Short mmCIF file of C-alpha atoms and ligand atoms in Angstrom, two decimals:
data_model
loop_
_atom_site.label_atom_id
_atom_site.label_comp_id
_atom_site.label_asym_id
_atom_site.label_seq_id
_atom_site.Cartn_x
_atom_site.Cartn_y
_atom_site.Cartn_z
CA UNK A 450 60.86 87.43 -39.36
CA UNK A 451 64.12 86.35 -41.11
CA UNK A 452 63.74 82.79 -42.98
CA UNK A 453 65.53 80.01 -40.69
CA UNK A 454 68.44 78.54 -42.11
CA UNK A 455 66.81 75.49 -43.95
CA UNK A 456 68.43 72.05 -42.89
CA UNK A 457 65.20 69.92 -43.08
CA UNK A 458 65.08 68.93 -46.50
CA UNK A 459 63.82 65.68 -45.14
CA UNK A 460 60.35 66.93 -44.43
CA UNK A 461 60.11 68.93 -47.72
CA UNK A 462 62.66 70.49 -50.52
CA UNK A 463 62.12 73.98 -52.14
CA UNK A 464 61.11 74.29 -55.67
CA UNK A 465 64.33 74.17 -57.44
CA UNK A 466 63.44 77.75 -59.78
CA UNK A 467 64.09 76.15 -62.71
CA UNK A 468 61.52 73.97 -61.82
CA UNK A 469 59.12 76.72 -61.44
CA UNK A 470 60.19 78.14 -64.74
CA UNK A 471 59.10 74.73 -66.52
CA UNK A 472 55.84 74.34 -65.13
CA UNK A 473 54.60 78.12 -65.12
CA UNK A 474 53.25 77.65 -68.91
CA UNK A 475 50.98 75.15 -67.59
CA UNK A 476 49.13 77.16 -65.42
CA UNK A 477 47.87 79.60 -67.59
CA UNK A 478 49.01 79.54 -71.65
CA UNK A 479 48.87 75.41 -71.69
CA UNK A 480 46.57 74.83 -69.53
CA UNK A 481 44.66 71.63 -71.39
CA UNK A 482 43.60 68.64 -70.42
CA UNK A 483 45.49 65.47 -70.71
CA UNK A 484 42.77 63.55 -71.47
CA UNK A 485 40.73 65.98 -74.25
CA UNK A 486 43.27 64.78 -76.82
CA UNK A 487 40.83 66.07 -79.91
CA UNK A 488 43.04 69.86 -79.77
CA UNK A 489 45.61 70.72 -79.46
CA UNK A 490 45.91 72.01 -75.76
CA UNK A 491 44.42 68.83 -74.63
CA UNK A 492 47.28 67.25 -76.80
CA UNK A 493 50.15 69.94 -75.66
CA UNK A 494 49.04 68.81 -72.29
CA UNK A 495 49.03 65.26 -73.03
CA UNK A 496 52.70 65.19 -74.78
CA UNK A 497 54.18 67.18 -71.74
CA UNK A 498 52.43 64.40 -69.54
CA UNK A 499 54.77 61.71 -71.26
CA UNK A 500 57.62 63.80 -71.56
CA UNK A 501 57.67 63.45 -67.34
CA UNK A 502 56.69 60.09 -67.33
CA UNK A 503 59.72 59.33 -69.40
CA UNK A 504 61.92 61.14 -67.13
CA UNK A 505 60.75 59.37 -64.34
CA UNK A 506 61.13 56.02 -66.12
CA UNK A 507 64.82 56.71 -66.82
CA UNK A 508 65.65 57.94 -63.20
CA UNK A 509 64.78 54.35 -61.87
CA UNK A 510 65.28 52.46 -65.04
CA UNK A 511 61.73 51.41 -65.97
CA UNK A 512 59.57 51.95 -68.60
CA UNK A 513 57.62 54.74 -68.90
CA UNK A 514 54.12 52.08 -69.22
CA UNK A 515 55.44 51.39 -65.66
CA UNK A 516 54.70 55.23 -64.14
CA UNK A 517 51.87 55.87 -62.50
CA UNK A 518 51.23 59.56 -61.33
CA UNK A 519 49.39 60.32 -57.92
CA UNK A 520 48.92 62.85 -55.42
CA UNK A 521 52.08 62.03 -53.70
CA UNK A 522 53.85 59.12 -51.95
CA UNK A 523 51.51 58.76 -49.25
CA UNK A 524 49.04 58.19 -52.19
CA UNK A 525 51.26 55.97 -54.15
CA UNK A 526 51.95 53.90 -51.20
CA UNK A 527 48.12 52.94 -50.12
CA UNK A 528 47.58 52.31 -53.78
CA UNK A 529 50.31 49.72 -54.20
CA UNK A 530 49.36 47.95 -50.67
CA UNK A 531 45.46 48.37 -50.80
CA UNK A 532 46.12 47.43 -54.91
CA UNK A 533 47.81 44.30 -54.11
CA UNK A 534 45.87 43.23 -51.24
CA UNK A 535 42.46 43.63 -53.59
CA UNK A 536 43.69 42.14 -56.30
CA UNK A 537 42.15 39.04 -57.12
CA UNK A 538 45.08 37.41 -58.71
CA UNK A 539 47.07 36.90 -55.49
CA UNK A 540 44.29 35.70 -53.22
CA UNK A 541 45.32 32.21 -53.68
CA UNK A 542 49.10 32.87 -52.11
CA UNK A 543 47.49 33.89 -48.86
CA UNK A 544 46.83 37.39 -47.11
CA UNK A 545 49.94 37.88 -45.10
CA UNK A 546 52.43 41.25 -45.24
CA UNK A 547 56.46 41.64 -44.44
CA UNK A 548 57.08 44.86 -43.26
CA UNK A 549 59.86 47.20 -41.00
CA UNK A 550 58.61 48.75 -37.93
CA UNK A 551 60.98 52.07 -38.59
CA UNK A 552 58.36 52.35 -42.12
CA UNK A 553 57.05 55.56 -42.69
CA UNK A 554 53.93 55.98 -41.63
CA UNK A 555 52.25 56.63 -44.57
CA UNK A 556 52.67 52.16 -44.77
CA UNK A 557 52.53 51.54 -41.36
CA UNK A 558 48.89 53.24 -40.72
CA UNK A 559 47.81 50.92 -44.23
CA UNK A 560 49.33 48.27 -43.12
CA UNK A 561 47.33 48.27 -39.91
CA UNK A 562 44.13 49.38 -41.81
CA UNK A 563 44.71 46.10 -43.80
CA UNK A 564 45.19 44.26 -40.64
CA UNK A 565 41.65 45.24 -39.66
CA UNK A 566 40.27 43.37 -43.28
CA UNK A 567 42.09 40.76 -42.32
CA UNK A 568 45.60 40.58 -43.58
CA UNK A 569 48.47 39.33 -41.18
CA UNK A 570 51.45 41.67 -40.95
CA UNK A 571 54.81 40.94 -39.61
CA UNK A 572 56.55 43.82 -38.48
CA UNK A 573 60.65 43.26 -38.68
CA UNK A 574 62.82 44.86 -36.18
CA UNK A 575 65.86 46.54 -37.15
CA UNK A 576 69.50 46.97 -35.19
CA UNK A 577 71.20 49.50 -33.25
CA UNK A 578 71.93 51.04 -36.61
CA UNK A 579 68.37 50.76 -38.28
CA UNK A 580 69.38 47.93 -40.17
CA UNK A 581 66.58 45.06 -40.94
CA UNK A 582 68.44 41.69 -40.86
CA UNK A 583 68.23 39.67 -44.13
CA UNK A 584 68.29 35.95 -41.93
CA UNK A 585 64.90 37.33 -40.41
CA UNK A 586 63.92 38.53 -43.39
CA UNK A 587 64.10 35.31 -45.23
CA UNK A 588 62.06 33.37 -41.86
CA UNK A 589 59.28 36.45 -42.34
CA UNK A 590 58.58 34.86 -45.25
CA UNK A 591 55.71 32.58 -45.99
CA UNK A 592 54.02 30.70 -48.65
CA UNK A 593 51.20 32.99 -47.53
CA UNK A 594 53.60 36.28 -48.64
CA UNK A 595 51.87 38.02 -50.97
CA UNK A 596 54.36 41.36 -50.60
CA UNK A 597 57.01 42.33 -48.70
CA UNK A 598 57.27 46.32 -47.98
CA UNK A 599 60.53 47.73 -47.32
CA UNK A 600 62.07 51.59 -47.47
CA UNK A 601 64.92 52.29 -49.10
CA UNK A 602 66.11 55.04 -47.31
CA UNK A 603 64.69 56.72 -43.65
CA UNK A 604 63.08 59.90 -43.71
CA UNK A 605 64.39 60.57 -39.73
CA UNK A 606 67.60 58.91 -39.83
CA UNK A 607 69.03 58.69 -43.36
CA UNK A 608 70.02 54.48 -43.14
CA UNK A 609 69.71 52.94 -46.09
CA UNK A 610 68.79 49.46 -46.40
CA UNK A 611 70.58 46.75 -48.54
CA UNK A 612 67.77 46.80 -50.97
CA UNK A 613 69.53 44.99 -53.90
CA UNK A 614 69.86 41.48 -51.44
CA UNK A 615 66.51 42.22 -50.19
CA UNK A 616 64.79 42.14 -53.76
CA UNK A 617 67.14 39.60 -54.86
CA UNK A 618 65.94 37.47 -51.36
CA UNK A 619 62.21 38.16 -52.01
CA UNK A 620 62.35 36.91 -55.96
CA UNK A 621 63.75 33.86 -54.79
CA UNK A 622 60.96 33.63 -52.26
CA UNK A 623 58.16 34.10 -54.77
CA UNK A 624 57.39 37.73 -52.65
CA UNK A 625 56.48 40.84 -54.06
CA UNK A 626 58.67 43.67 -53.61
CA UNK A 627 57.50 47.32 -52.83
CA UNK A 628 59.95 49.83 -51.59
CA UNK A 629 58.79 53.74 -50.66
CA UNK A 630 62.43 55.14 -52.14
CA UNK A 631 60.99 58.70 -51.14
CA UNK A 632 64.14 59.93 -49.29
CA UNK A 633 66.67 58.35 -51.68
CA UNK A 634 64.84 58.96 -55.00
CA UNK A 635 67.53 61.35 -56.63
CA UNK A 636 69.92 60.98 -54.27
CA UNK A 637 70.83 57.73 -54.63
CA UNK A 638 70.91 55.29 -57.72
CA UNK A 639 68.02 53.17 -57.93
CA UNK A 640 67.47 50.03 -60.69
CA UNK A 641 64.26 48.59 -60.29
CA UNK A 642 66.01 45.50 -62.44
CA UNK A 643 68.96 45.36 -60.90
CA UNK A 644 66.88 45.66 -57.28
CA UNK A 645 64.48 43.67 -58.40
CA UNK A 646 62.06 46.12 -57.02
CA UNK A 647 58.10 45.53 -57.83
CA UNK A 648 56.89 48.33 -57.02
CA UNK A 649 58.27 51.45 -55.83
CA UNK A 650 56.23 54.69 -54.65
CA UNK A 651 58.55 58.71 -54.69
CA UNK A 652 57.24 62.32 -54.17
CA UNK A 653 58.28 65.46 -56.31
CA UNK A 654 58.44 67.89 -53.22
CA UNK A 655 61.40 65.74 -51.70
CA UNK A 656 63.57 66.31 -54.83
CA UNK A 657 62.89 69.89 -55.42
CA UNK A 658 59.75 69.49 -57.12
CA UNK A 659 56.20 70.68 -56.25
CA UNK A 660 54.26 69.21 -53.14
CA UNK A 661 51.09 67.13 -54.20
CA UNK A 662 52.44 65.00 -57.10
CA UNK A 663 54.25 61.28 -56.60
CA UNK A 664 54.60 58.16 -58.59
CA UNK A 665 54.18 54.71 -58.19
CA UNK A 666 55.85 52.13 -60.62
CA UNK A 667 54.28 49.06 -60.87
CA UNK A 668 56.22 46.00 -63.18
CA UNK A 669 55.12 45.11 -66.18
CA UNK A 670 56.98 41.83 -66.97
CA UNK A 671 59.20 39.79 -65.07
CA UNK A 672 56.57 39.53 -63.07
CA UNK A 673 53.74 41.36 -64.48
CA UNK A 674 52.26 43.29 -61.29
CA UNK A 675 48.88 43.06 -61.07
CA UNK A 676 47.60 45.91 -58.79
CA UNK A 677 44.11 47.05 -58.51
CA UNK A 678 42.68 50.49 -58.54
CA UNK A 679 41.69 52.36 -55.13
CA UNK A 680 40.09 55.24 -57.00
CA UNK A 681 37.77 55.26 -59.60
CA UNK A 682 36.22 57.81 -62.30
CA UNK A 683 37.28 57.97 -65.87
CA UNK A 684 40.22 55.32 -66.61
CA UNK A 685 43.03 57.78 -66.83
CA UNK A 686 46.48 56.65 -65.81
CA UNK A 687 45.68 52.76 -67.95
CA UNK A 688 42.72 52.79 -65.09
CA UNK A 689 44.96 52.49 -62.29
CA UNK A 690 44.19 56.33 -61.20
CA UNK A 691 41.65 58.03 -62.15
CA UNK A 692 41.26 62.13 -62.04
CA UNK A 693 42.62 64.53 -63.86
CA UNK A 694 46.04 64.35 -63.99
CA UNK A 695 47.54 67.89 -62.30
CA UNK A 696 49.35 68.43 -65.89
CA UNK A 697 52.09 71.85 -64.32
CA UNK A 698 52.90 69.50 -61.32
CA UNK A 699 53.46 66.78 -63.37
CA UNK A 700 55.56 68.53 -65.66
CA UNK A 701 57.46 69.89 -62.26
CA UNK A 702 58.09 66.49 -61.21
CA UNK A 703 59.46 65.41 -64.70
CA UNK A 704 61.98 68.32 -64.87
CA UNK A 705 62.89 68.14 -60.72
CA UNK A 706 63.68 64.29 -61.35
CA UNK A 707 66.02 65.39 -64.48
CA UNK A 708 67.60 67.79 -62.50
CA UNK A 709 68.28 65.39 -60.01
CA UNK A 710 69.45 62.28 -62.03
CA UNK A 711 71.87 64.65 -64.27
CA UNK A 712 73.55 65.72 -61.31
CA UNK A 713 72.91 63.16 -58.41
CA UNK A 714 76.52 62.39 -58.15
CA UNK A 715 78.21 65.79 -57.95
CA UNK A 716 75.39 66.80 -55.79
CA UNK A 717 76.08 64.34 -53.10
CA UNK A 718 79.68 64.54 -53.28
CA UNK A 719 79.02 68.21 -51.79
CA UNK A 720 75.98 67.61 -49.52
CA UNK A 721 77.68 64.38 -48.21
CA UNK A 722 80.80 67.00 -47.38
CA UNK A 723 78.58 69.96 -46.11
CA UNK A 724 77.01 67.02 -44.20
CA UNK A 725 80.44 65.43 -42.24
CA UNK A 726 81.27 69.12 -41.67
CA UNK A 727 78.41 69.59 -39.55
CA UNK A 728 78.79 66.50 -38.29
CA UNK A 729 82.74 67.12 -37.18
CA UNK A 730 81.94 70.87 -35.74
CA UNK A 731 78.65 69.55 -33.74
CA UNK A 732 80.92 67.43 -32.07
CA UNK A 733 84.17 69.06 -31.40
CA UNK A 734 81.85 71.99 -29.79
CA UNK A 735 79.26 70.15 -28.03
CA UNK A 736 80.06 67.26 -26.03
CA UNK A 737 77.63 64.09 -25.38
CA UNK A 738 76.56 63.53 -29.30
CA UNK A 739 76.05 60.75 -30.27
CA UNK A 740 74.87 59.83 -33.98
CA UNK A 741 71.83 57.63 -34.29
CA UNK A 742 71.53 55.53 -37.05
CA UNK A 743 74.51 53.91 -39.73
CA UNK A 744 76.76 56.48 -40.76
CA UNK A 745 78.15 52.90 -43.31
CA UNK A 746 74.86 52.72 -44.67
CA UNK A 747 73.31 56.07 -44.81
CA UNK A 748 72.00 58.96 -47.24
CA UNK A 749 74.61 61.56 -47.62
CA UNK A 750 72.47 64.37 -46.35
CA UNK A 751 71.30 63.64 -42.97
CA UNK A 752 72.15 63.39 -39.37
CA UNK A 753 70.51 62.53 -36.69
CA UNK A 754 72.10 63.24 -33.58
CA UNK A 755 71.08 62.70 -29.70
CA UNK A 756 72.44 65.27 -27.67
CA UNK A 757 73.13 63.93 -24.28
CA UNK A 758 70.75 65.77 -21.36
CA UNK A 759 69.05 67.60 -23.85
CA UNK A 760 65.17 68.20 -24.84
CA UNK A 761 65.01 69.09 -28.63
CA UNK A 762 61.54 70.42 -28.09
CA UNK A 763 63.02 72.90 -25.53
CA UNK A 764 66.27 73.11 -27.58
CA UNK A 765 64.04 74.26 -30.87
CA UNK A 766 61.71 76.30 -29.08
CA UNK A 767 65.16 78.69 -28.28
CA UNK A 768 66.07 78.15 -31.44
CA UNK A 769 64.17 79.97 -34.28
CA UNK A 770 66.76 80.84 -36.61
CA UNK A 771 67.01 77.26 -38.13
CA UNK A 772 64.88 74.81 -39.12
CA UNK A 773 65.59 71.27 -37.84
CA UNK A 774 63.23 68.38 -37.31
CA UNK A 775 62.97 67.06 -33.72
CA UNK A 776 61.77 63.81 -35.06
CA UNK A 777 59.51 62.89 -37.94
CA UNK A 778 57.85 65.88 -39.01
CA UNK A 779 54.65 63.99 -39.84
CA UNK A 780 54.60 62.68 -36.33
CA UNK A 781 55.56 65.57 -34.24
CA UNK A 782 52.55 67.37 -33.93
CA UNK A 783 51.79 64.44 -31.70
CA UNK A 784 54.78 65.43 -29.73
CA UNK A 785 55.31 61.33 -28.34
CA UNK A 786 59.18 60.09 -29.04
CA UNK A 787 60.06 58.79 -32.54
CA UNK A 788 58.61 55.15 -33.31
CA UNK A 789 62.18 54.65 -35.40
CA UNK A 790 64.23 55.60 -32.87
CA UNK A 791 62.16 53.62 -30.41
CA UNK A 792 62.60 50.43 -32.86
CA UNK A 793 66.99 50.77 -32.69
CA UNK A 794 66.93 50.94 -28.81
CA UNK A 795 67.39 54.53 -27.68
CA UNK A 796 66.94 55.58 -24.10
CA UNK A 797 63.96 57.77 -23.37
CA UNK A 798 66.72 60.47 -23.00
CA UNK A 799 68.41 59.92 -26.03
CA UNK A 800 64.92 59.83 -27.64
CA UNK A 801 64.43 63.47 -26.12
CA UNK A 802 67.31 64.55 -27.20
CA UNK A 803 67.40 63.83 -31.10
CA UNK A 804 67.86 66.44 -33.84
CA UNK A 805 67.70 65.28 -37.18
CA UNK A 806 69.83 67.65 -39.66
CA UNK A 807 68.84 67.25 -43.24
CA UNK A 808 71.03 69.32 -46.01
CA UNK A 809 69.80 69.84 -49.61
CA UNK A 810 70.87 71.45 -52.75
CA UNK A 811 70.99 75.05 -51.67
CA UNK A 812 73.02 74.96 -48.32
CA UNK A 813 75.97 76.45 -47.93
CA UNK A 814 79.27 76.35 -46.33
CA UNK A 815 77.89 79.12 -44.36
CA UNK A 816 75.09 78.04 -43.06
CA UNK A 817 76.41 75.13 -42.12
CA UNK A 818 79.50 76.86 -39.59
CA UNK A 819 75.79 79.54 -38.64
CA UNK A 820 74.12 76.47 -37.29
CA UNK A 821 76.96 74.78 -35.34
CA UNK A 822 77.25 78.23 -33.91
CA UNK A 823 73.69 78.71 -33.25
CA UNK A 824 73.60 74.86 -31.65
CA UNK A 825 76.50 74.73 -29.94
CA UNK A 826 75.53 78.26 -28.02
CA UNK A 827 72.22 77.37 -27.08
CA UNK A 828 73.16 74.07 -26.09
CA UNK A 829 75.79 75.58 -23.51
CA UNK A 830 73.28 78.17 -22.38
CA UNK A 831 70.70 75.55 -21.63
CA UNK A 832 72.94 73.62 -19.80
C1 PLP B 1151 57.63 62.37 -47.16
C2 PLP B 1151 57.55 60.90 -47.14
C3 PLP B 1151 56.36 60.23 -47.50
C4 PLP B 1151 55.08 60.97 -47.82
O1 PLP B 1151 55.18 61.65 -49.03
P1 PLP B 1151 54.04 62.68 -49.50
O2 PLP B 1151 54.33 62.91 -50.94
O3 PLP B 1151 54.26 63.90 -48.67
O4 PLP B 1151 52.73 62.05 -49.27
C5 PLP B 1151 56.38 58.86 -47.52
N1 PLP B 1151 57.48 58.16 -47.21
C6 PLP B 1151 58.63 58.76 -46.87
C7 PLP B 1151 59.82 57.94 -46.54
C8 PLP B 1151 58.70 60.15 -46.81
O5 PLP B 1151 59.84 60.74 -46.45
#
């Protein structure tokens, strides 16, 4: 079998090679601990360790005391909402939760676990355009807030929400702010000061790093976060994670997120191109698209498009020479329609319909005018 053409970057990136390269000493020559700092592998290990927590610190403009290293998002997100929610320093404020009901579910699922122990969530909607408004926003919140959760970008649809307001809204509401920036980490600038972001959870194998490391940053001053552990054993990570720290993945992450923030802007200029290219030739050849989500407010590599009268299941099953999403990847093994598309008032049909496109670092012209081809003919065959 041929490898698809690759346009779903939003479920998971390739290894960017010079990634690889980086992190293959690791495995075998370096392979110390991080934590057996009395040699020198432990201490090799160790120094490489803080050499990608620095890089990480300067991608969002933190400190590096600020990074936290975890399995991956999903990880870093139940530690900063489980963290919060056990930690004894906000009990006073109350036990109540802001949210977006077009979250990932990786916040959703905790949130609702916390809503079992107890906590009180309000769910926001969103628009037509997956857009949270900031008015209902501001009546969400209580003196009860403790945190307020809220995306930066969608995995399925690409919007981005106004972040910057929302932090600067949530500070002047005495409410935590914790944002999963997993889609737009590297793609898009992000300033935990100037966003006034709290805490903020990211995964290497969205930004051409390897699968089963994240990050979550956690404030230090201005408010000093105070966020308790969820796993236990040995203290590492200032006691916030515990486990041995997976040094070559860590190291991957460092040098994916360096990759990323010395070239984020040229980078998007040509995704964001390849992207309205697709966009433009979907269209002029196949008729009933229509584009679901902000195309204002949006990441510069995805599109997610309904295609009028169409079933993407039955579209992708005739279609194995790309690789498309039909909705959240995480979610379609359940094969029901997408929650977020649900939340911005799609028809059932345009719910059946959806194809979300997402373009990454090694797409090409090519494959771009392949796929329209590809689409476009089995769209017209299936009709
Ligand atoms: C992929 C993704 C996650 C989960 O990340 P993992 O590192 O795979 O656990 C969480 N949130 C968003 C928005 C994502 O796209």
């Amino acid at each position: 079998m041929n490898t698809p053409i690759y346009l779903d970057y939003n479920a998971t990136t390739p290894l960017d090679p010079r990634v690889f390269e980086t992190m293959k000493p690791y495995f075998i020559e370096k392979f110390g601990n991080a934590a057996s700092r009395n040699h020198s592998l432990g201490c090799e290990a160790a120094q490489a360790v803080e050499l990608a927590r620095q890089q990480v610190a300067k991608l969002i403009e933190a400190d590096p005391r600020e990074i936290f290293f975890t399995s991956g998002a999903t990880e870093a997100v139940n530690l900063a909402l489980k963290g919060i929610a056990e930690s004894p320093y906000y009990a006073h404020n109350g036990r109540h939760i802001v949210t977006v009901c077009t979250e990932h579910k990786a916040v959703l699922d905790t949130c609702e676990w916390l809503e079992r122990k107890g906590w009180s969530i309000t769910y926001l909607p969103v628009n037509a355009d997956g857009l949270i408004d900031l008015q209902q926003l501001k009546a969400a919140i209580t003196q009860q807030t403790v945190l307020v959760a809220v995306m930066h970008a969608n995995n399925e649809t690409g919007v981005i929400q106004p972040i910057e307001k929302i932090g600067r809204l949530c500070k002047q509401h005495g409410a935590l702010l914790f944002s999963d920036t997993t889609q737009s980490a590297g793609k898009e600038r992000i300033d935990v000061e100037a966003f006034d972001i709290d805490l903020l959870a990211m995964s290497a194998h969205k930004m051409y790093g390897p699968k089963g490391v994240g990050v979550l940053y956690v404030r230090r001053r201005k408010p000093r976060v105070r966020c308790e552990a969820i796993i236990h054993g040995g203290g590492h990570e200032r006691g916030l994670r515990s486990g041995t720290l997976n040094v070559p993945g860590i190291v991957g992450m460092g040098a994916a997120v360096e990759l990323c923030r010395l070239n984020m802007s040229n980078e998007q200029k040509r995704i964001r191109r390849l992207r309205d290219k697709l966009q433009r030739q979907l269209y002029s050849h196949i008729h009933g698209i229509t584009i679901n989500g902000s195309t204002m407010q949006r990441l510069a590599n995805t599109l997610n498009v309904s295609i009028e009268g169409m079933d993407s299941e039955v579209l992708m099953r005739d279609i194995t020479s790309v690789a498309v999403s039909s909705s959240s990847a995480c979610t379609s093994a359940t094969l029901q329609p997408s929650y977020v598309l649900g939340a911005m008032g799609r028809s059932d049909e345009q719910m059946a319909g959806s194809i979300r496109f997402s373009l990454g670092r090694f797409t090409t012209d090519e494959e771009v005018a392949l796929a329209t081809d590809i689409f476009a003919t089995a769209v017209s065959t299936l009709r």
